[in-house]
mmCIF file of C-alpha atoms and ligand atoms in Angstrom:
data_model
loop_
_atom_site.group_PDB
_atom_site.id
_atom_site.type_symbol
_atom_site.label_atom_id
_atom_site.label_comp_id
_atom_site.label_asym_id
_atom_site.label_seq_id
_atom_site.Cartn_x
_atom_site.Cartn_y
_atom_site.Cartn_z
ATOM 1 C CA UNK A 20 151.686 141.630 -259.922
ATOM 2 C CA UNK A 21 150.908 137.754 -261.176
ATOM 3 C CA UNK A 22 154.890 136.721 -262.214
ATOM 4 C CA UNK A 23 154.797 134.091 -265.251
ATOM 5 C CA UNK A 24 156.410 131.037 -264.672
ATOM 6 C CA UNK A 25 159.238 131.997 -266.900
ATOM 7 C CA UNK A 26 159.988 134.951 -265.064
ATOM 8 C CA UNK A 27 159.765 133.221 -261.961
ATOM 9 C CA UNK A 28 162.273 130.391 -263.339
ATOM 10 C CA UNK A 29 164.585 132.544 -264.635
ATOM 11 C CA UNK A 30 164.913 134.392 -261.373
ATOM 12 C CA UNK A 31 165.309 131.836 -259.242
ATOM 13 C CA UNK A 32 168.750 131.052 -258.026
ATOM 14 C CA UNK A 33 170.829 128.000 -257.387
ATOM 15 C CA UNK A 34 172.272 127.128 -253.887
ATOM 16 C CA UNK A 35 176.212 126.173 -254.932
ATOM 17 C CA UNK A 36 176.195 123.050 -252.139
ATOM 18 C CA UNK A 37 176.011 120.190 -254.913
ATOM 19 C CA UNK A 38 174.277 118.527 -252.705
ATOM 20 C CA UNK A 39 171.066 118.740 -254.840
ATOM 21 C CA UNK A 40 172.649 116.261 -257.636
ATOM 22 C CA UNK A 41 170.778 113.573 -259.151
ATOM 23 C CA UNK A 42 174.010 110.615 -258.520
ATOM 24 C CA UNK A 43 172.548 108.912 -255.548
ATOM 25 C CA UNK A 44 173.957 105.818 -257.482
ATOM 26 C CA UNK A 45 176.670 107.106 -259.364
ATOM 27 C CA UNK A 46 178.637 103.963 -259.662
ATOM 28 C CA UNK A 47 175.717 102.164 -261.348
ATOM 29 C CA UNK A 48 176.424 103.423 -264.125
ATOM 30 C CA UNK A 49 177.598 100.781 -266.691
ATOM 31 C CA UNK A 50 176.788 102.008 -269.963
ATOM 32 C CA UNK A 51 176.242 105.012 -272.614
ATOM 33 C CA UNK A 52 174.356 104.128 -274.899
ATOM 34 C CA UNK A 53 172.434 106.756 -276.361
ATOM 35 C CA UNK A 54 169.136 104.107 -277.461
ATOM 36 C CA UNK A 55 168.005 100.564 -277.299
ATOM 37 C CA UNK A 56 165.434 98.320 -278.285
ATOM 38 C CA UNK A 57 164.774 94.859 -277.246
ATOM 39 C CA UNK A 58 161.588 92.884 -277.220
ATOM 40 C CA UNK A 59 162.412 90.864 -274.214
ATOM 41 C CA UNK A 60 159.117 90.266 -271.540
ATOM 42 C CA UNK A 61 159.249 90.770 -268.620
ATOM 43 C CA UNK A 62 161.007 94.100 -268.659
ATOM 44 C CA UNK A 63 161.095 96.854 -265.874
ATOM 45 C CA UNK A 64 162.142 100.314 -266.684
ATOM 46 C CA UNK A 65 162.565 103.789 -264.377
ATOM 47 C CA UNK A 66 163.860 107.081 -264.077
ATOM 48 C CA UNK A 67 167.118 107.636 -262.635
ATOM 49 C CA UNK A 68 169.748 106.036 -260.779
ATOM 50 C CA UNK A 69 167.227 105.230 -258.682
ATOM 51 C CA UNK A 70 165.071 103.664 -261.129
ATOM 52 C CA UNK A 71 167.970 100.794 -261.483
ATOM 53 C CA UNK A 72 167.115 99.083 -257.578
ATOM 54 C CA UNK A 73 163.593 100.183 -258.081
ATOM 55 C CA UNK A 74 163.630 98.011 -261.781
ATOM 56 C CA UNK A 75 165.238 95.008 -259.790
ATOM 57 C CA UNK A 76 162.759 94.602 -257.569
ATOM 58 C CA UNK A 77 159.918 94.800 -259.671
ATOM 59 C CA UNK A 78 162.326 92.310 -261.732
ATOM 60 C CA UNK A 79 162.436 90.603 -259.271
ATOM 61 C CA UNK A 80 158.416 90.657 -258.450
ATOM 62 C CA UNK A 81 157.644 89.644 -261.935
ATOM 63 C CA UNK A 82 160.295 86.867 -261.489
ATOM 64 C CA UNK A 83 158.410 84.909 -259.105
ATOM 65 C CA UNK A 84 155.009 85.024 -260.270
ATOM 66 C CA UNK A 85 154.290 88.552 -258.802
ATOM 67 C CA UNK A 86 151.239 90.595 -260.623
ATOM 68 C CA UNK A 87 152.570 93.695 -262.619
ATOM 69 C CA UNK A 88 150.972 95.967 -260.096
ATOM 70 C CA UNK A 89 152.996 94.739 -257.234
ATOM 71 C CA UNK A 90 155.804 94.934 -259.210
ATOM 72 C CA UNK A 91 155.492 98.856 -260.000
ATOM 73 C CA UNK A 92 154.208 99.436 -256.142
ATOM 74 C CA UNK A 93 156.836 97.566 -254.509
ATOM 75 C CA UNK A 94 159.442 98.390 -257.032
ATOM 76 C CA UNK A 95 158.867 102.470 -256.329
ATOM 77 C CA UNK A 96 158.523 101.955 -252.559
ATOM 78 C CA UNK A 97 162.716 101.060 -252.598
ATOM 79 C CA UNK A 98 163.166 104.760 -253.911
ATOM 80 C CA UNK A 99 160.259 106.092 -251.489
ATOM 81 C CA UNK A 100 161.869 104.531 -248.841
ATOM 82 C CA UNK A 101 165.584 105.455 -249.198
ATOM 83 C CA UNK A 102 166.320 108.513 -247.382
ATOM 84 C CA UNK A 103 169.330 109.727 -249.403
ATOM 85 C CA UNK A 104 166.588 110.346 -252.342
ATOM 86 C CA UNK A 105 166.310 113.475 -251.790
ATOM 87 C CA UNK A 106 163.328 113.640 -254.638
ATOM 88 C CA UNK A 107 161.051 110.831 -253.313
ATOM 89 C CA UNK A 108 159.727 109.811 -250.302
ATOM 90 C CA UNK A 109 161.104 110.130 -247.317
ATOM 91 C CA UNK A 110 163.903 112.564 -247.081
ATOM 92 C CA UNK A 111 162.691 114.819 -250.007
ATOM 93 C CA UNK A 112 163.097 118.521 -250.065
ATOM 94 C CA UNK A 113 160.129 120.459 -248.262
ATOM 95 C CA UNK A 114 158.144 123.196 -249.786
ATOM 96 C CA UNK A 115 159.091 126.742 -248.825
ATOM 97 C CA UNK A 116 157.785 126.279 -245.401
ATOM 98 C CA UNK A 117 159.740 122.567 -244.975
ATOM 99 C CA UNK A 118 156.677 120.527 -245.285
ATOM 100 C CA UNK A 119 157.481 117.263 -247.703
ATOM 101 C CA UNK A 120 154.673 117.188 -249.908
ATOM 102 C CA UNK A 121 153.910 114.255 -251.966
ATOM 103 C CA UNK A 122 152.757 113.701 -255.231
ATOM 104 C CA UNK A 123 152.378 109.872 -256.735
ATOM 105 C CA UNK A 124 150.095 107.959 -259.501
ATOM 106 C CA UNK A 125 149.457 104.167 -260.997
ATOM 107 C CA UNK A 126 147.998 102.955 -263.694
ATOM 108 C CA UNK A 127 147.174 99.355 -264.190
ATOM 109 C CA UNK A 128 146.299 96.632 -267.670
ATOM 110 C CA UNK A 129 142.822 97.883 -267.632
ATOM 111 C CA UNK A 130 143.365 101.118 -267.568
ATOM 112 C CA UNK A 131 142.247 101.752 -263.839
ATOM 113 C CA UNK A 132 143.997 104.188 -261.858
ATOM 114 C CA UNK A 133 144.946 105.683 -258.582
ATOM 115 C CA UNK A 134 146.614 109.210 -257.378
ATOM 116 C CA UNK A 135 147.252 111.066 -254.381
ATOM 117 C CA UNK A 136 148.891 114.631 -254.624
ATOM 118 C CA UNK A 137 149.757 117.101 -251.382
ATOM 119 C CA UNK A 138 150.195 114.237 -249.306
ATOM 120 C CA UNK A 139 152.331 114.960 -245.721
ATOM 121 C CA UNK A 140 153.560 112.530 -243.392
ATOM 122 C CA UNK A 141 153.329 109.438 -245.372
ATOM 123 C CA UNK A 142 156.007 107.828 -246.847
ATOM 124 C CA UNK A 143 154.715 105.547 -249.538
ATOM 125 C CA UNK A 144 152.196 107.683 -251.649
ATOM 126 C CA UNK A 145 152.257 105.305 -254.684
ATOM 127 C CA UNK A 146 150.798 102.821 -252.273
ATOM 128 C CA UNK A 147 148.149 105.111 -251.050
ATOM 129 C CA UNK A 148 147.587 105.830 -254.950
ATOM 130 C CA UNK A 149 146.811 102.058 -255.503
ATOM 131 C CA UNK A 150 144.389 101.992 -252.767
ATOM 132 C CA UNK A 151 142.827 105.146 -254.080
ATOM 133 C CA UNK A 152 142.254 103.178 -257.227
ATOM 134 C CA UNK A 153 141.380 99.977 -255.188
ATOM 135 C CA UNK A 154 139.350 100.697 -252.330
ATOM 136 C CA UNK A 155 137.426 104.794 -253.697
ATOM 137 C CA UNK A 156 135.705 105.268 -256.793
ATOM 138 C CA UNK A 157 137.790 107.917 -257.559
ATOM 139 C CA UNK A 158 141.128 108.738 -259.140
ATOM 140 C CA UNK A 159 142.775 111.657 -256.932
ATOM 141 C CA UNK A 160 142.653 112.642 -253.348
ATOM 142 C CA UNK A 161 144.759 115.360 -251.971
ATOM 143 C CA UNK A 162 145.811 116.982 -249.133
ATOM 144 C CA UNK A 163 144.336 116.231 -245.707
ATOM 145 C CA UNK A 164 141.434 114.003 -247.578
ATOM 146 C CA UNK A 165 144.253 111.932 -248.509
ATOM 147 C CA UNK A 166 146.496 111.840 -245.688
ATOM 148 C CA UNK A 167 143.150 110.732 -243.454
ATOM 149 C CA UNK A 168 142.243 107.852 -246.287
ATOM 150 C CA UNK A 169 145.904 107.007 -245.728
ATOM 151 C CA UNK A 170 145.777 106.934 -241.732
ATOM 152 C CA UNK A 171 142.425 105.250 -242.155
ATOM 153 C CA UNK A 172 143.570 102.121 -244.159
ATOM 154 C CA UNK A 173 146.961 101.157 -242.213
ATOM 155 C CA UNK A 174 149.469 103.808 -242.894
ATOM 156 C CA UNK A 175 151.342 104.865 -240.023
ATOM 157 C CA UNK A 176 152.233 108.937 -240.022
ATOM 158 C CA UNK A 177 156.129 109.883 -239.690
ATOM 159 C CA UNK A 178 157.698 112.718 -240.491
ATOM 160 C CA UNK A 179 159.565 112.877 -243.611
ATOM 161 C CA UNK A 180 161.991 115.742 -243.138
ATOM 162 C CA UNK A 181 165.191 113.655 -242.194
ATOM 163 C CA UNK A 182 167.640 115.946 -240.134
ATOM 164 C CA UNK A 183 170.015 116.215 -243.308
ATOM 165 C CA UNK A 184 167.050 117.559 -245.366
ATOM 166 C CA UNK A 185 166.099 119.569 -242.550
ATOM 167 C CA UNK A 186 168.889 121.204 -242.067
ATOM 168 C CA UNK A 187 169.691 122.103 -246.223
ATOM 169 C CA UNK A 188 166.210 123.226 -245.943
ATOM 170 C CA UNK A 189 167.126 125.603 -243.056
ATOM 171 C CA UNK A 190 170.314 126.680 -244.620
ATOM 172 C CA UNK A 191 167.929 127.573 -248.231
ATOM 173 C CA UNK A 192 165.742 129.671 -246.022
ATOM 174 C CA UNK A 193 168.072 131.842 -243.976
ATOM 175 C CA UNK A 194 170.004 132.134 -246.813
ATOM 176 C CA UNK A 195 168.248 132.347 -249.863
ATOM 177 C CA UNK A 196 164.758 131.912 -249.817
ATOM 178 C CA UNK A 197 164.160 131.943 -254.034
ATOM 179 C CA UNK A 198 163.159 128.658 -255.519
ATOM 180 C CA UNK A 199 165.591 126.059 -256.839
ATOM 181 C CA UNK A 200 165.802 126.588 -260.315
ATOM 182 C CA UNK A 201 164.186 123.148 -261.437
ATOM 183 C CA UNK A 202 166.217 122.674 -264.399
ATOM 184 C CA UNK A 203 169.370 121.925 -262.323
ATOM 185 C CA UNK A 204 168.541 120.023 -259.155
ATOM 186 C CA UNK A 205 164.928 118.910 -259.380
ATOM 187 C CA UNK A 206 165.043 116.054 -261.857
ATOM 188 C CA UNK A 207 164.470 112.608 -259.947
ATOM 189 C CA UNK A 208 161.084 111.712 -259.686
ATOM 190 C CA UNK A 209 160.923 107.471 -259.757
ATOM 191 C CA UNK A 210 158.773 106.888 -262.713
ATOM 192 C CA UNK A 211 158.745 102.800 -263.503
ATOM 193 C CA UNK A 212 156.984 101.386 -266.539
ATOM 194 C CA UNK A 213 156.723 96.972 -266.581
ATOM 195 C CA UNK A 214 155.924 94.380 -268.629
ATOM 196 C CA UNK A 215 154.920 91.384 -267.413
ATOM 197 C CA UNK A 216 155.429 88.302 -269.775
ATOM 198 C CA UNK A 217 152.285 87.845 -270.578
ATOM 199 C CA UNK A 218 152.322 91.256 -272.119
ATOM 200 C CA UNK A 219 150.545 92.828 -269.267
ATOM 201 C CA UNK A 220 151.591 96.301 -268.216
ATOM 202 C CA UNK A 221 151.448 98.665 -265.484
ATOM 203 C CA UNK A 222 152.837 101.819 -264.086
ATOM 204 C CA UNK A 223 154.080 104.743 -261.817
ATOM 205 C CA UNK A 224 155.313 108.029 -260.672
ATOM 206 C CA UNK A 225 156.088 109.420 -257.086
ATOM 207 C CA UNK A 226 158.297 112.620 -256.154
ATOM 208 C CA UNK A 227 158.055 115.080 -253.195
ATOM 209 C CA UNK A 228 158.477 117.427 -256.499
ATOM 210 C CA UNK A 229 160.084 120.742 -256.935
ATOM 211 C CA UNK A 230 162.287 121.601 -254.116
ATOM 212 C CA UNK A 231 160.774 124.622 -252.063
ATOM 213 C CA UNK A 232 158.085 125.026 -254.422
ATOM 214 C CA UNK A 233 155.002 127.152 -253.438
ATOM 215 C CA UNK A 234 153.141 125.294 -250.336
ATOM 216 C CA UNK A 235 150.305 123.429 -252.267
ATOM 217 C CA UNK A 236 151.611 122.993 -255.467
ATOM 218 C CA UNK A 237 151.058 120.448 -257.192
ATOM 219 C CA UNK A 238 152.981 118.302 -260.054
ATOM 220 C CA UNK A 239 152.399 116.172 -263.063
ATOM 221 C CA UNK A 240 153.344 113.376 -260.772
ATOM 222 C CA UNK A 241 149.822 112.977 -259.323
ATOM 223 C CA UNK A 242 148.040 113.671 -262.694
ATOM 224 C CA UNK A 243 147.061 110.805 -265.559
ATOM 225 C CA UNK A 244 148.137 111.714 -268.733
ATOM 226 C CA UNK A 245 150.689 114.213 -267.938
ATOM 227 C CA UNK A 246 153.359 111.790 -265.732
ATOM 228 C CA UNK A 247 152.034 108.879 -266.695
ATOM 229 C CA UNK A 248 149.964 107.113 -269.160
ATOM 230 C CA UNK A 249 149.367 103.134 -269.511
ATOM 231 C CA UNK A 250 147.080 101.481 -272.365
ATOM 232 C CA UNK A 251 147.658 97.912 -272.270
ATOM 233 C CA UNK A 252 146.864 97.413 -276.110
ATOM 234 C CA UNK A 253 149.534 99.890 -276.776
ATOM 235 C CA UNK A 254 152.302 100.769 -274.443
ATOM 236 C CA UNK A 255 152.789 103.261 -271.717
ATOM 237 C CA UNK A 256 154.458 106.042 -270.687
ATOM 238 C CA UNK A 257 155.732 108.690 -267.613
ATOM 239 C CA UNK A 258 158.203 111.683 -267.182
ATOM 240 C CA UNK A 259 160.293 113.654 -265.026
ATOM 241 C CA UNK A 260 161.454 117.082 -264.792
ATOM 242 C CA UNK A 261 159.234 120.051 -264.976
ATOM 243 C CA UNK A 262 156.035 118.867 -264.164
ATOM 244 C CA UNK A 263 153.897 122.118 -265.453
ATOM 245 C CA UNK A 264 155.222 121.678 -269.284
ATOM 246 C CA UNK A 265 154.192 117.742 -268.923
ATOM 247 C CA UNK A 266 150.712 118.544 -267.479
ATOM 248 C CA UNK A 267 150.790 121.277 -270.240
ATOM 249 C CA UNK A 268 151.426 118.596 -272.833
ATOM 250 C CA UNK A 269 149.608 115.847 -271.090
ATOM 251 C CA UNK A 270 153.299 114.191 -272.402
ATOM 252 C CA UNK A 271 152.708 110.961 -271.438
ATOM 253 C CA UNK A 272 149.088 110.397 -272.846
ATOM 254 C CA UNK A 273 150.301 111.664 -276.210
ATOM 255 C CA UNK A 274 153.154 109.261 -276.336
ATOM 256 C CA UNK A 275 151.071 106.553 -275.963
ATOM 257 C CA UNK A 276 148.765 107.577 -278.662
ATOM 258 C CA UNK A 277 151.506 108.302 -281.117
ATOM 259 C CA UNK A 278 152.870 104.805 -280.495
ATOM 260 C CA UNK A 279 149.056 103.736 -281.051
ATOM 261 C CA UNK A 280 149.510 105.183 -284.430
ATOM 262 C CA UNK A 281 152.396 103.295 -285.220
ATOM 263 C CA UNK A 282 155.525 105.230 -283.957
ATOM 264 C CA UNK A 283 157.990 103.542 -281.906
ATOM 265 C CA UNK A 284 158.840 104.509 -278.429
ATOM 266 C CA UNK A 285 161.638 106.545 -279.732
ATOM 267 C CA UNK A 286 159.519 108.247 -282.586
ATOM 268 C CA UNK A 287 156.591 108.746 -279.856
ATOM 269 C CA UNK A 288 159.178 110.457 -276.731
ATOM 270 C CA UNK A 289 160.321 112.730 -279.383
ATOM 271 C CA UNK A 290 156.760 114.198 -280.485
ATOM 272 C CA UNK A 291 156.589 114.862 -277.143
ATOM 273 C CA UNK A 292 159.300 116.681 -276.412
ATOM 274 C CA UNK A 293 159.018 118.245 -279.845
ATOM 275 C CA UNK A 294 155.930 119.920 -278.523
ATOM 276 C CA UNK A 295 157.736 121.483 -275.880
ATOM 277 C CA UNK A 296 159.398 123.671 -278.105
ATOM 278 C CA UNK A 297 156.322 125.951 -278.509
ATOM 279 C CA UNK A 298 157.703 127.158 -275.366
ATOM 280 C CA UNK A 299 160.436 130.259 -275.498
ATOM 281 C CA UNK A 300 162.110 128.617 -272.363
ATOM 282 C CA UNK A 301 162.412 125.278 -274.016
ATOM 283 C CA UNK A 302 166.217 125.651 -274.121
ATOM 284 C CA UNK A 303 165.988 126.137 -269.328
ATOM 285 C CA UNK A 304 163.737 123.172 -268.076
ATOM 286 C CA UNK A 305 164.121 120.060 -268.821
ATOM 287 C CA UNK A 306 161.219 117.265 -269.242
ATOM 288 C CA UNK A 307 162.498 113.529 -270.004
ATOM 289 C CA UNK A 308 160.200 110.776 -271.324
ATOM 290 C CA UNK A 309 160.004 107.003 -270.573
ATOM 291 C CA UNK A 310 158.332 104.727 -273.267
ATOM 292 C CA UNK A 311 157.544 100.952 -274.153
ATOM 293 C CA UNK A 312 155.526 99.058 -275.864
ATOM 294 C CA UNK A 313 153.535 95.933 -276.031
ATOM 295 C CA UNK A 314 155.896 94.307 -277.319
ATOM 296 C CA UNK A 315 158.797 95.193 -274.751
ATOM 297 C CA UNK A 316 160.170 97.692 -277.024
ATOM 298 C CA UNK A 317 161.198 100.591 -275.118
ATOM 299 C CA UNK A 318 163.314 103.944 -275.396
ATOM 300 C CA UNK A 319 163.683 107.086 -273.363
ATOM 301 C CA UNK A 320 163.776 110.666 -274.621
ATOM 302 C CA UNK A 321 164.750 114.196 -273.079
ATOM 303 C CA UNK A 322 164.980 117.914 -274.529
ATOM 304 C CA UNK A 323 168.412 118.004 -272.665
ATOM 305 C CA UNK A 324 171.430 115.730 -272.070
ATOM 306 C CA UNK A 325 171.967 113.760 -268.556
ATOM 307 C CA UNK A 326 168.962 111.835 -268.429
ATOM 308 C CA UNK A 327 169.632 108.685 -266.911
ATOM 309 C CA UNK A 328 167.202 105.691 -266.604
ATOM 310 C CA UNK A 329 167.809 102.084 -265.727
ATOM 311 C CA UNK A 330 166.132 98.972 -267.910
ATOM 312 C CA UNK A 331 166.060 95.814 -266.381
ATOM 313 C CA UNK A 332 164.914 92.228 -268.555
ATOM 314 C CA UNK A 333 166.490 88.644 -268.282
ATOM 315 C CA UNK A 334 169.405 89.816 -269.926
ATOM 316 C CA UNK A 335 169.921 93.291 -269.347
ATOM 317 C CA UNK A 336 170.733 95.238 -266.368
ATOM 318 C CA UNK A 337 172.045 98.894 -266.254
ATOM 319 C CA UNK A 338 171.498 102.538 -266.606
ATOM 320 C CA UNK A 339 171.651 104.110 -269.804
ATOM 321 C CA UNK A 340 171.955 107.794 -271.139
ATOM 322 C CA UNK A 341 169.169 108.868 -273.106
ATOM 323 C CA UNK A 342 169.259 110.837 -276.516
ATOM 324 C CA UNK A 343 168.440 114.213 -276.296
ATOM 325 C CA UNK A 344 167.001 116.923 -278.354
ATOM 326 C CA UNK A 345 169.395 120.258 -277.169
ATOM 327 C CA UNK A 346 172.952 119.282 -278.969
ATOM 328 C CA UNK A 347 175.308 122.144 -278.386
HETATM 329 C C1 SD4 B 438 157.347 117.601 -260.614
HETATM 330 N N1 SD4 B 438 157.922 116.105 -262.388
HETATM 331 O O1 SD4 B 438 156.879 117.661 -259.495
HETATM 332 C C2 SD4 B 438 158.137 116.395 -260.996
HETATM 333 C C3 SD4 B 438 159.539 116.661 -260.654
HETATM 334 C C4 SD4 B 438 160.434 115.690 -261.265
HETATM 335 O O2 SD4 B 438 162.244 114.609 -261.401
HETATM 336 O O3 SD4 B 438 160.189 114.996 -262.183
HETATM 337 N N2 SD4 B 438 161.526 115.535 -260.800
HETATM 338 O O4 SD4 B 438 157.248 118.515 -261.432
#
């Protein structure tokens, strides 16, 4: 019997640890504010907690001359990197059967990109997705194809299932064994948008995507249009949360074409979550939206509350609370 996916959602269960949470840097933070604007260059924004050390150093990048590609590699590698993110990288949850699969895109100023999905054993994925964009002339490799093109240019093979991870993992399977229910615990996918200050932009997504998901799934994170989106006369965009209603969407691409129209950030996140309400299980998942524009205005939207995201310019440095569309 073929199970939708809101059947299979809604009978998925939660495991109670609370270890699944999103507050990797809880202390960080510093404000509420529900929206903001600025029109500073450069400016760095991301998803998350996360996205706040992952904004500084592609700050930091742009700072000292840095292109606004390194900046959006080398910013996401800090989260990819860090094993207490349990959504990125090393130490993210496994699949069902434990293996950390990878999914990860970039986007540059001209519109080139890069993206490797289904990727084991290799830590920085967004890297691998710039030299798929770089060195192939393609846009996607997955799997074992992408793992070898890793191996073959440099990338060393580890494994990412840290001993904490492994061990949660474990507990899931002799205990549980149903997915995570993605609306509560699955929401921290690194997607970073910059500006440079010439007005250059760039961007990109990586996650090791829905916690024990079905072994070869694959996410919006690896696919252009849906997590991310980047036209350099415009703006650009990316997401997190459930990565089938973004592909669905293709969120990102239409938020950059609404601000092409004329909409602001704001105006454009909202059309896109406003299109997820064709869904009857728009009130369970949750998909956020990341947004700026050419001229450094930015905003962030999500259908529910608690989405965090971190904006860093000359002046600015913190992680705000995003509107939302689900008021109680
Ligand atoms: C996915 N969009 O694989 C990702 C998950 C996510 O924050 O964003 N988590 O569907």
């Amino acid at each position: 019997m073929k199970i939708s996916r809101r059947k299979f959602i809604q009978t998925t269960s939660v495991i109670s640890t609370g270890i699944l949470t999103s507050n990797v840097f809880p202390e960080k933070l510093t404000n509420k504010i529900k929206y903001t604007a600025n029109k500073e260059k450069p400016l760095v924004i991301a998803t998350w907690y996360h996205g706040l050390p992952a904004s500084e150093k592609a700050f930091e990048i742009l700072s000292s001359g840095g292109t606004v590609l390194d900046a959006v590699e080398k910013g996401i590698n800090v989260v990819e990197n860090n094993p207490n993110v349990h959504s990125v990288g090393l130490g993210g949850y496994p699949d069902a059967e434990g293996n950390v699969t990878l999914d990860s895109c970039i986007m540059d100023s001209n519109g080139n990109s890069g993206a490797v999905a289904y990727l084991n054993d290799i830590k920085n994925p967004i890297s691998v997705a710039r030299l798929v964009k770089e060195k192939t002339p393609h846009v996607l490799l997955v799997g074992k194809g992408a793992q070898e093109f890793a191996l073959k240019n440099g990338f060393k093979k580890e494994n990412l299932l840290t001993p904490e991870v492994k061990r949660i993992w474990e507990k899931w399977k002799s205990t549980n064994k149903k997915m995570h229910d993605p609306v509560k615990n699955n929401h921290d996918t690194i997607g970073l948008l910059a500006l440079d200050k010439n007005g250059n932009i760039s961007g990109g997504v990586s996650t090791s995507g829905w916690a024990y998901k079905i072994p070869g799934r694959v996410g919006d994170s690896a696919i252009i249009g849906a997590s991310l989106f980047v036209d350099n006369n415009v703006g650009a965009a990316c997401s997190t949360g459930l990565g089938e209603r973004a592909i669905e969407t293709v969120g990102s691409f239409l938020i950059v074409e609404k601000m092409r129209e004329g909409y602001s950030p704001l105006e454009a996140c909202k059309f896109a979550i406003d299109r997820l309400k064709k869904y009857d299980d728009f009130n369970s998942f949750q998909v956020s939206y990341l947004a700026l524009n050419k001229n450094g205005e930015y905003a962030a939207f999500s259908n529910k509350k608690n989405f965090k995201y971190a904006v860093v310019t000359t002046t600015f440095n913190k992680v705000l609370e995003s509107d939302y569309l689900l008021k109680p």
